[in-house]
N, CA and C atoms as an extended XYZ file, in Angstrom:
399
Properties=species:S:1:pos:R:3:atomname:S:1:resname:S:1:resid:I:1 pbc="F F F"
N         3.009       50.772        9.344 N   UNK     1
C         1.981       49.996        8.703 CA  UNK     1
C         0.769       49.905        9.635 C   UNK     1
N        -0.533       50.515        9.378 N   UNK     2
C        -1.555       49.780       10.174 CA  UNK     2
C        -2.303       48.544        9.927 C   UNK     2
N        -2.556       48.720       11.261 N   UNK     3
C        -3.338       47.160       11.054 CA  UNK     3
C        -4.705       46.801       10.320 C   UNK     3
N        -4.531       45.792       10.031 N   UNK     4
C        -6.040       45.144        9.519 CA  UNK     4
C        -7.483       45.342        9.858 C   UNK     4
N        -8.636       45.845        9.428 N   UNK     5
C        -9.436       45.951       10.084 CA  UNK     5
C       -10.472       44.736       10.308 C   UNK     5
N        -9.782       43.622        9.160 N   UNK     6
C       -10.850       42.542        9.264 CA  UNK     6
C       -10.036       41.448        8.559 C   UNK     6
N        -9.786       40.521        8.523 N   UNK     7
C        -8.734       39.007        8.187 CA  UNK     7
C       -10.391       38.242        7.605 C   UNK     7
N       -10.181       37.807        6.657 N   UNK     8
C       -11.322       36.926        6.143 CA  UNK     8
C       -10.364       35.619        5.964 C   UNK     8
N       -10.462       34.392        6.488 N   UNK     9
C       -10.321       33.351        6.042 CA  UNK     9
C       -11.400       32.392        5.195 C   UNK     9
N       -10.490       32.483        3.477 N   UNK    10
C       -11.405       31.311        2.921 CA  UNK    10
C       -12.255       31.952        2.077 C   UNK    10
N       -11.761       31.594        0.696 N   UNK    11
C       -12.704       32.419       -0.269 CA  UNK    11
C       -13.481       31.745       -1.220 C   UNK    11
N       -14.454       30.803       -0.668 N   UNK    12
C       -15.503       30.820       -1.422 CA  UNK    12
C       -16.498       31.533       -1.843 C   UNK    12
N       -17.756       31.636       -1.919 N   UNK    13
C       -18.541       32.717       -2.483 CA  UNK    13
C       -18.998       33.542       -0.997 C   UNK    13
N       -18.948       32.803       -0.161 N   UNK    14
C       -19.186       33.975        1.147 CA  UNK    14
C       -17.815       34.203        1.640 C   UNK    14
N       -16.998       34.080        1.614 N   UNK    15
C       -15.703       34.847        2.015 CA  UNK    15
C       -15.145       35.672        0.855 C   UNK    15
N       -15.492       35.585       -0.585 N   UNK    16
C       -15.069       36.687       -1.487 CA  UNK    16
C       -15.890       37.591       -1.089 C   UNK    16
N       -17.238       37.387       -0.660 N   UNK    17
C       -18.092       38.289       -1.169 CA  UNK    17
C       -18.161       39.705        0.192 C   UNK    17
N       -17.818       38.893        1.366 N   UNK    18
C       -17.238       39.690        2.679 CA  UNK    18
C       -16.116       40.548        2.392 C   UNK    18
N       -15.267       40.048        1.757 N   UNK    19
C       -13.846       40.537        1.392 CA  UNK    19
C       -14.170       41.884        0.590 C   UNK    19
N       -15.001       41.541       -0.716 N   UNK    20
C       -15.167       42.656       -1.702 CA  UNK    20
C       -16.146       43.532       -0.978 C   UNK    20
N       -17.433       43.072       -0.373 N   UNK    21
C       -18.154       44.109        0.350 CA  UNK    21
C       -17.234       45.152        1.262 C   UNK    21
N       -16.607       44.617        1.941 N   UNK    22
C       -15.299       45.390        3.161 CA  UNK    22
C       -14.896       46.165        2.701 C   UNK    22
N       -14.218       45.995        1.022 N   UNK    23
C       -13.102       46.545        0.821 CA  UNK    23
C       -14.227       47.745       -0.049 C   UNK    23
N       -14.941       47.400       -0.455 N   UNK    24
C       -15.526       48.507       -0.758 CA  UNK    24
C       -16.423       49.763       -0.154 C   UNK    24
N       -16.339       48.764        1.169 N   UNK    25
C       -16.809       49.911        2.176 CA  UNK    25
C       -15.631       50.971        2.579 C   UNK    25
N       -14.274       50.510        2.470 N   UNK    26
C       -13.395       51.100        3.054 CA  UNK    26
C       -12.515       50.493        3.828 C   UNK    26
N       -13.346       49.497        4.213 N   UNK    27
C       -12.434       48.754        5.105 CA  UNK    27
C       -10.944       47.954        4.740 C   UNK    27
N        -9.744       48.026        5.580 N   UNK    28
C        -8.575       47.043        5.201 CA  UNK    28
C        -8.932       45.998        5.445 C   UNK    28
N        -8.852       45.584        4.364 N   UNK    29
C        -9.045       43.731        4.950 CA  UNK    29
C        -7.978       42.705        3.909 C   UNK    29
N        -8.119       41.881        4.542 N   UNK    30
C        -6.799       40.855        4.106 CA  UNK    30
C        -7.342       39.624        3.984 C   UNK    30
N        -7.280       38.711        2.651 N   UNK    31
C        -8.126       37.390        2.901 CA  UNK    31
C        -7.423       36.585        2.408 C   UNK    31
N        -7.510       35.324        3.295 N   UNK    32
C        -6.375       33.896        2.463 CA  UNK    32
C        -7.372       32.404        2.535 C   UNK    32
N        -6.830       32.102        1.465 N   UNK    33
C        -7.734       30.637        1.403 CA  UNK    33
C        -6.455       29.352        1.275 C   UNK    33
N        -6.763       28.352        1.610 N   UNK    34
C        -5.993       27.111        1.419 CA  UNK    34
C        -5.263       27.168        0.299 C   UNK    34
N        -6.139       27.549       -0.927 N   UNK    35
C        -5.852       26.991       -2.396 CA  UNK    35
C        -6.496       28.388       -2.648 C   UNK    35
N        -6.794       27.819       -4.051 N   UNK    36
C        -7.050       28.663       -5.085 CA  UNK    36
C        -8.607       29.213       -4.653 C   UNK    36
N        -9.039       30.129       -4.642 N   UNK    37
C        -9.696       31.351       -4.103 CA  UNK    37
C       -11.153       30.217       -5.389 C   UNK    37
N       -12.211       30.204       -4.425 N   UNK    38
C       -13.148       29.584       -5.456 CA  UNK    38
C       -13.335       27.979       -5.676 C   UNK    38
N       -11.712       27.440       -5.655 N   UNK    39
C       -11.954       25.945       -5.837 CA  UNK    39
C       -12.380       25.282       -4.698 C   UNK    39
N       -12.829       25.734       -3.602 N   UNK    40
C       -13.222       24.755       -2.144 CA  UNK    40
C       -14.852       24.435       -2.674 C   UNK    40
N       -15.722       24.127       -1.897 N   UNK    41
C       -16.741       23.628       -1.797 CA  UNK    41
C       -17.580       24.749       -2.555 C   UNK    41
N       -17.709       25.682       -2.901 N   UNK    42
C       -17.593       26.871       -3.843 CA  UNK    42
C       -17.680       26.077       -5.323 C   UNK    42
N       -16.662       26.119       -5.702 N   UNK    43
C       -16.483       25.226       -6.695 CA  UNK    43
C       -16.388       23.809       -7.392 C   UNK    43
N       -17.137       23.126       -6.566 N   UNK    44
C       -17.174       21.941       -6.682 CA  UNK    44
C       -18.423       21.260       -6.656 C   UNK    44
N       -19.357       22.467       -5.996 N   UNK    45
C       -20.425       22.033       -5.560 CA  UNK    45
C       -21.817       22.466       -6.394 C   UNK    45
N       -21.518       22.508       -7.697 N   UNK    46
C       -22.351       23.039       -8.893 CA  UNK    46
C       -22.745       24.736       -8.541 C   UNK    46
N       -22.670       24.563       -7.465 N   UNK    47
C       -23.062       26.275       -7.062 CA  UNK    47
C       -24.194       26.523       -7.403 C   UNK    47
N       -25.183       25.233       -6.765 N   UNK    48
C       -26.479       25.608       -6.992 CA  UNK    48
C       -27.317       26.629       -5.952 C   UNK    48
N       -27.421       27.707       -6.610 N   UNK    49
C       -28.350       28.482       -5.318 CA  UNK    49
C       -30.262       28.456       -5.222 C   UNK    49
N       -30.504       27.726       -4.057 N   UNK    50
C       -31.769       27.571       -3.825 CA  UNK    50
C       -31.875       27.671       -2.336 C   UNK    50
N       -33.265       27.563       -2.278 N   UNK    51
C       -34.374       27.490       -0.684 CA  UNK    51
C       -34.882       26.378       -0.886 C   UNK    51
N       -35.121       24.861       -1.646 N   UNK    52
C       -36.175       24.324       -1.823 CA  UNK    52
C       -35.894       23.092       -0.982 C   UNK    52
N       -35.033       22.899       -0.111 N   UNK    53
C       -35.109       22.067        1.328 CA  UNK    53
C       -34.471       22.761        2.337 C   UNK    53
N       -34.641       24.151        2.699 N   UNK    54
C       -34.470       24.610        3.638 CA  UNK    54
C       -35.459       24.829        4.521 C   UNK    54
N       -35.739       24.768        5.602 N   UNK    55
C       -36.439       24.496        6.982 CA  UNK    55
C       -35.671       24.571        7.662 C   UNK    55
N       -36.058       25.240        8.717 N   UNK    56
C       -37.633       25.823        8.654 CA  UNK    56
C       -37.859       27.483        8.161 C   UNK    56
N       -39.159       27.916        8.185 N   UNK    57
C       -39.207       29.128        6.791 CA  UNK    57
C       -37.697       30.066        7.278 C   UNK    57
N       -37.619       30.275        8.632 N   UNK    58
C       -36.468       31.358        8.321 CA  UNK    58
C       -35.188       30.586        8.124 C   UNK    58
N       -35.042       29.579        7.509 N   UNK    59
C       -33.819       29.254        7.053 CA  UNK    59
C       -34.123       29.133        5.766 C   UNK    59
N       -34.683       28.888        5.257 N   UNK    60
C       -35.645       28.659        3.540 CA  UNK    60
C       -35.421       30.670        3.401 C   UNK    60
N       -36.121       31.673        4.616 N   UNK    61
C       -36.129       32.825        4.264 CA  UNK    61
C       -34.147       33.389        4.072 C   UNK    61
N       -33.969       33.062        4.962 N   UNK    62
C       -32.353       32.818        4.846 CA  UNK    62
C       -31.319       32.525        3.372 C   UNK    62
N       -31.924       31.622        3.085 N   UNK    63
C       -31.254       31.199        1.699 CA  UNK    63
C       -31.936       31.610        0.808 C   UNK    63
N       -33.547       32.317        0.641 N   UNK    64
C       -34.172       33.010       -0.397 CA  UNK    64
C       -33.646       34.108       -0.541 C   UNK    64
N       -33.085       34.838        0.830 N   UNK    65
C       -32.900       36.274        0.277 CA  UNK    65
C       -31.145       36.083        0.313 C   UNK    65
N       -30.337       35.022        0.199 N   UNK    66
C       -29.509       35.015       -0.032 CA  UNK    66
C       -28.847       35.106       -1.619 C   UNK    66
N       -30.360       34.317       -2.478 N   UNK    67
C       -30.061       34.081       -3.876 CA  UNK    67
C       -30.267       35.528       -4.618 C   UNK    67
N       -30.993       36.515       -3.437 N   UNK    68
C       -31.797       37.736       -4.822 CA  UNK    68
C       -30.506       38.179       -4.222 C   UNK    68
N       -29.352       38.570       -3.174 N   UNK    69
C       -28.078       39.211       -3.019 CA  UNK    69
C       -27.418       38.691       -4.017 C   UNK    69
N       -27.218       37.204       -4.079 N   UNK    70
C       -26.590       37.096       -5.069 CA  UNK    70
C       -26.764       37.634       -6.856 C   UNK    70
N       -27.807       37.465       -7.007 N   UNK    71
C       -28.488       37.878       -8.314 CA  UNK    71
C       -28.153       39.826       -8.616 C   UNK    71
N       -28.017       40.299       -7.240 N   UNK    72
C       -27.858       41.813       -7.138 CA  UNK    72
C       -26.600       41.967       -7.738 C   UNK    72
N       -25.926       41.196       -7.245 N   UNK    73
C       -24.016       41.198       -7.188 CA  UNK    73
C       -23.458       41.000       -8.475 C   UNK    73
N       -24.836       39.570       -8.995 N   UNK    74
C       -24.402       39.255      -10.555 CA  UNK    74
C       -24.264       40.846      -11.538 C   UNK    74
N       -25.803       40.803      -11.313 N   UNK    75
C       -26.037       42.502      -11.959 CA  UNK    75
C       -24.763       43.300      -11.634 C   UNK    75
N       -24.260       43.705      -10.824 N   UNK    76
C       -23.264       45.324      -10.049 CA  UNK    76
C       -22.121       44.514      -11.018 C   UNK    76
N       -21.748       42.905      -11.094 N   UNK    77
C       -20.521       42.811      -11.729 CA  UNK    77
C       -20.119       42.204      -13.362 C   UNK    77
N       -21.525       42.022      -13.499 N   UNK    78
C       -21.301       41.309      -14.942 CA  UNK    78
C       -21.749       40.049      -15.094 C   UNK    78
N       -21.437       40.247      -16.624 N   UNK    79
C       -21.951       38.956      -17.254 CA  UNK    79
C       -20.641       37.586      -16.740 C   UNK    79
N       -19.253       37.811      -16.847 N   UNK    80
C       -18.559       37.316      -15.969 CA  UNK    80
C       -17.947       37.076      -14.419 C   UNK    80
N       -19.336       37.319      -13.642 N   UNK    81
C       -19.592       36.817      -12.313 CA  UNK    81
C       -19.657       35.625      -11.655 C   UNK    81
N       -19.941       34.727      -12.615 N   UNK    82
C       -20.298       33.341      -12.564 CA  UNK    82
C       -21.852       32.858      -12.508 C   UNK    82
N       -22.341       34.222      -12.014 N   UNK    83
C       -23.735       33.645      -11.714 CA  UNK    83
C       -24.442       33.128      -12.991 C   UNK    83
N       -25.243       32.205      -12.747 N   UNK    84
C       -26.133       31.233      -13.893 CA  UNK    84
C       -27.455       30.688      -13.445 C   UNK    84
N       -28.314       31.842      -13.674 N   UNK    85
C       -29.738       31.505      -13.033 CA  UNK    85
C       -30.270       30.146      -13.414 C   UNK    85
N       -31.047       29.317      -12.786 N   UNK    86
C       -31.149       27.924      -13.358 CA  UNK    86
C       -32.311       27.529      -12.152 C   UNK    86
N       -32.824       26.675      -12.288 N   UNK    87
C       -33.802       25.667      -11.154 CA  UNK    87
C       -33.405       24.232      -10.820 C   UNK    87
N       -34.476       23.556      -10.373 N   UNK    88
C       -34.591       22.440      -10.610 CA  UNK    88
C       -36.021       21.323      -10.976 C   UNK    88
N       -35.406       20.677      -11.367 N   UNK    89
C       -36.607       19.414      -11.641 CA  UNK    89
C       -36.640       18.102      -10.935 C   UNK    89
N       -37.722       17.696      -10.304 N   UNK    90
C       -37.557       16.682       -9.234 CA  UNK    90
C       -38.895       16.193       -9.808 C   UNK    90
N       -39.021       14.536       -9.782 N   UNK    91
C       -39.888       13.651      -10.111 CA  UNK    91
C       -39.993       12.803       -8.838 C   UNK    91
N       -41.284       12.285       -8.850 N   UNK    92
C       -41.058       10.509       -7.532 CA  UNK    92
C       -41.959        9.842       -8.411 C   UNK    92
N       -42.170        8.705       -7.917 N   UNK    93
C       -43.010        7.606       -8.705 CA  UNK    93
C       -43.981        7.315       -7.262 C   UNK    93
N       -43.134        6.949       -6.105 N   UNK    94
C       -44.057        6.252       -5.457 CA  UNK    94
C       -45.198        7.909       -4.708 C   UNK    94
N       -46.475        6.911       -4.278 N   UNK    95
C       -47.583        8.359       -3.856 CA  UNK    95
C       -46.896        8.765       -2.826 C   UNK    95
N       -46.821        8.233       -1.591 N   UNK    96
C       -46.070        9.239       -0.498 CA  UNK    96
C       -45.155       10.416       -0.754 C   UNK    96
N       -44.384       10.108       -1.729 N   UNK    97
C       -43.083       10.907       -2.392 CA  UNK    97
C       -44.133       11.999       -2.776 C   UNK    97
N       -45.181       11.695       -3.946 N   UNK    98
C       -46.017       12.762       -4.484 CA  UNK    98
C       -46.125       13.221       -3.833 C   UNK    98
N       -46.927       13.155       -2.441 N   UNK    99
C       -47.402       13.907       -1.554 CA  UNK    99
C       -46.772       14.926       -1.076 C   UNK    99
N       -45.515       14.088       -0.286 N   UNK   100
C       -44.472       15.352        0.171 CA  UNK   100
C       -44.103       16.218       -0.726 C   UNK   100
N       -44.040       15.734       -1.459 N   UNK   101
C       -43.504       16.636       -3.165 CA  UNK   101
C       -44.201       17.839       -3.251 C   UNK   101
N       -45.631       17.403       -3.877 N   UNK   102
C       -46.767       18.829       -3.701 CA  UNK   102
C       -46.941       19.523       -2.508 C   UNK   102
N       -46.749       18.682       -1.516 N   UNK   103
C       -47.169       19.855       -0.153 CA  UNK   103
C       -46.145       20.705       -0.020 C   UNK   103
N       -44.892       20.467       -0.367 N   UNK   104
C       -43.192       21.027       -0.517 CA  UNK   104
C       -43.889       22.506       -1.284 C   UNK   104
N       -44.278       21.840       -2.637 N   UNK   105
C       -44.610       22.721       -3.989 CA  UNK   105
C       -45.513       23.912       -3.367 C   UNK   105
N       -46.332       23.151       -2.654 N   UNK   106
C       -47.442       24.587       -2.512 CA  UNK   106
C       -47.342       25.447       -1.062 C   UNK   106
N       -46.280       24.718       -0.320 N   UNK   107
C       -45.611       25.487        0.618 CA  UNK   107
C       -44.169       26.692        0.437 C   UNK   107
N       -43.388       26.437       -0.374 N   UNK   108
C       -42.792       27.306       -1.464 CA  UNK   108
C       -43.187       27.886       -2.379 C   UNK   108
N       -44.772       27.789       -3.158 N   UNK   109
C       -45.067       28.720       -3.766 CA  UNK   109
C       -45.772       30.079       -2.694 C   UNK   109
N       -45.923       29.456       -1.598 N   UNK   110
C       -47.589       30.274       -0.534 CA  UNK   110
C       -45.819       31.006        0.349 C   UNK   110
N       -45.142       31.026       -0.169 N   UNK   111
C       -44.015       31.856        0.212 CA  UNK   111
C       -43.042       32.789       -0.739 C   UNK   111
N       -43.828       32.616       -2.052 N   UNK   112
C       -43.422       33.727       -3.092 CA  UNK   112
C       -42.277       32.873       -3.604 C   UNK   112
N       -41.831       31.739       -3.244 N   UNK   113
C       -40.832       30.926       -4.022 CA  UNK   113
C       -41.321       30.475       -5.434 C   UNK   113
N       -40.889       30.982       -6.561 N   UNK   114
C       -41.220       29.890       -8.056 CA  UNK   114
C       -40.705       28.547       -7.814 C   UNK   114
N       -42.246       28.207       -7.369 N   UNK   115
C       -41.775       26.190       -7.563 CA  UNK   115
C       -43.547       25.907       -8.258 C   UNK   115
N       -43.794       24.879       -8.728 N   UNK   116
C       -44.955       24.649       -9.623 CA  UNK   116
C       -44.944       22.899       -9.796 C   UNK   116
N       -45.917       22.429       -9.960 N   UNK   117
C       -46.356       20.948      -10.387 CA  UNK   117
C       -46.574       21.421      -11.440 C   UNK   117
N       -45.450       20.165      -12.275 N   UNK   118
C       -45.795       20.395      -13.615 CA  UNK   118
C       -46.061       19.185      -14.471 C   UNK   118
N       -46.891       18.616      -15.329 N   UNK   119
C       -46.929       17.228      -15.654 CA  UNK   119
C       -45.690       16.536      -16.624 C   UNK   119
N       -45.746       15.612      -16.994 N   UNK   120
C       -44.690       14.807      -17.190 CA  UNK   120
C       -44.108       15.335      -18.371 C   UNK   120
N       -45.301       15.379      -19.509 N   UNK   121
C       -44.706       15.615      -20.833 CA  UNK   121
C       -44.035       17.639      -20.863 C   UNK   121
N       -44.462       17.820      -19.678 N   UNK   122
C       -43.473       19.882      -19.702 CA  UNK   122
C       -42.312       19.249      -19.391 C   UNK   122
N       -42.315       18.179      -18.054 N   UNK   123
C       -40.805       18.432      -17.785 CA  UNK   123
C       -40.015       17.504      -19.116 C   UNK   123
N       -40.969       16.655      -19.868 N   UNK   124
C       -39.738       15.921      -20.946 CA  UNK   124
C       -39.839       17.162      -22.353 C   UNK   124
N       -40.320       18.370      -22.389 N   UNK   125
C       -40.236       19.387      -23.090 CA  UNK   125
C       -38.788       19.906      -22.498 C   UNK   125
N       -38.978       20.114      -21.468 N   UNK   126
C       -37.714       21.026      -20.884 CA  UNK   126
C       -36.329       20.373      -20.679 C   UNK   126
N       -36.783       19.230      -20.586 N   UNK   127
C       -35.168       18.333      -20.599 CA  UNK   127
C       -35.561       17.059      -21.371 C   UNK   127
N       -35.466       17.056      -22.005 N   UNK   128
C       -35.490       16.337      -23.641 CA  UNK   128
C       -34.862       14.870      -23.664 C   UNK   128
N       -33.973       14.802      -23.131 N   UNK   129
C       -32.964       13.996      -23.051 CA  UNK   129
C       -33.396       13.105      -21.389 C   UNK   129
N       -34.194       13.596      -20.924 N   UNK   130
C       -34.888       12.993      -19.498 CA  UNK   130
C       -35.415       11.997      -19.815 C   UNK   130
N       -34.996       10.841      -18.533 N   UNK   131
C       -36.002        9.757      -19.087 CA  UNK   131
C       -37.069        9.320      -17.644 C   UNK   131
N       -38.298        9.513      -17.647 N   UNK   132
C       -38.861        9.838      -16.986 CA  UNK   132
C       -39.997        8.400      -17.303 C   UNK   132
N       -40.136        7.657      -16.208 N   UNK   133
C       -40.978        6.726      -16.681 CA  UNK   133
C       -42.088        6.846      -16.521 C   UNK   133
């Protein structure tokens, strides 16, 4: 029997995704998780993929080009990948909040990130059921 060329412990979405890259390179590899492959912090954790409080830029660049790998992977495997493109929507009331808010907004857009100020009545278009005072 030879040996292993690589042991992955822990298969959430970055230890499957090591595992399947490996094995499709060629490599033997062998991977074990606690539980059920997916249910750790993986699965529990809405599996929202974003940059929009990451700092500083190369950690924001870090997790940006982490989401278009992911988005690649969706594509190579299907519509049953899990992936589920989606955003978010964030409101403040008080001005300071605004502030940081927009300077956030136009520091993630002046980095090719889709983020946008949008006024009240788009975001109660887009989530309907929002109650936004």
């Amino acid at each position: 029997m030879r040996p292993n060329d690589l042991i992955v412990a822990g298969l959430g979405i970055v230890g499957a995704c090591a595992t399947w890259a490996a094995a499709r390179a060629g490599v033997r590899v062998v991977a074990f998780d606690a539980g059920i492959a997916g249910e750790g912090t993986s699965g529990t954790s809405f599996a929202w993929l974003n940059a929009v409080r990451k700092e500083p830029e190369a950690y924001h660049r870090l997790n940006a080009d982490g989401m278009a790998a992911h988005r690649e992977l969706a594509r190579e495997l299907g519509a049953d990948a899990g992936h589920h493109a989606g955003g978010s929507l964030e409101w403040t009331e008080r001005e300071d909040d605004e502030r940081e808010l927009r300077s956030r907004i136009e520091r993630l857009a002046s980095r090719g990130y889709p983020a946008e100020w949008i006024p009240r009545e788009r975001a109660l278009a887009l989530e309907p059921a929002l109650a936004v005072p």
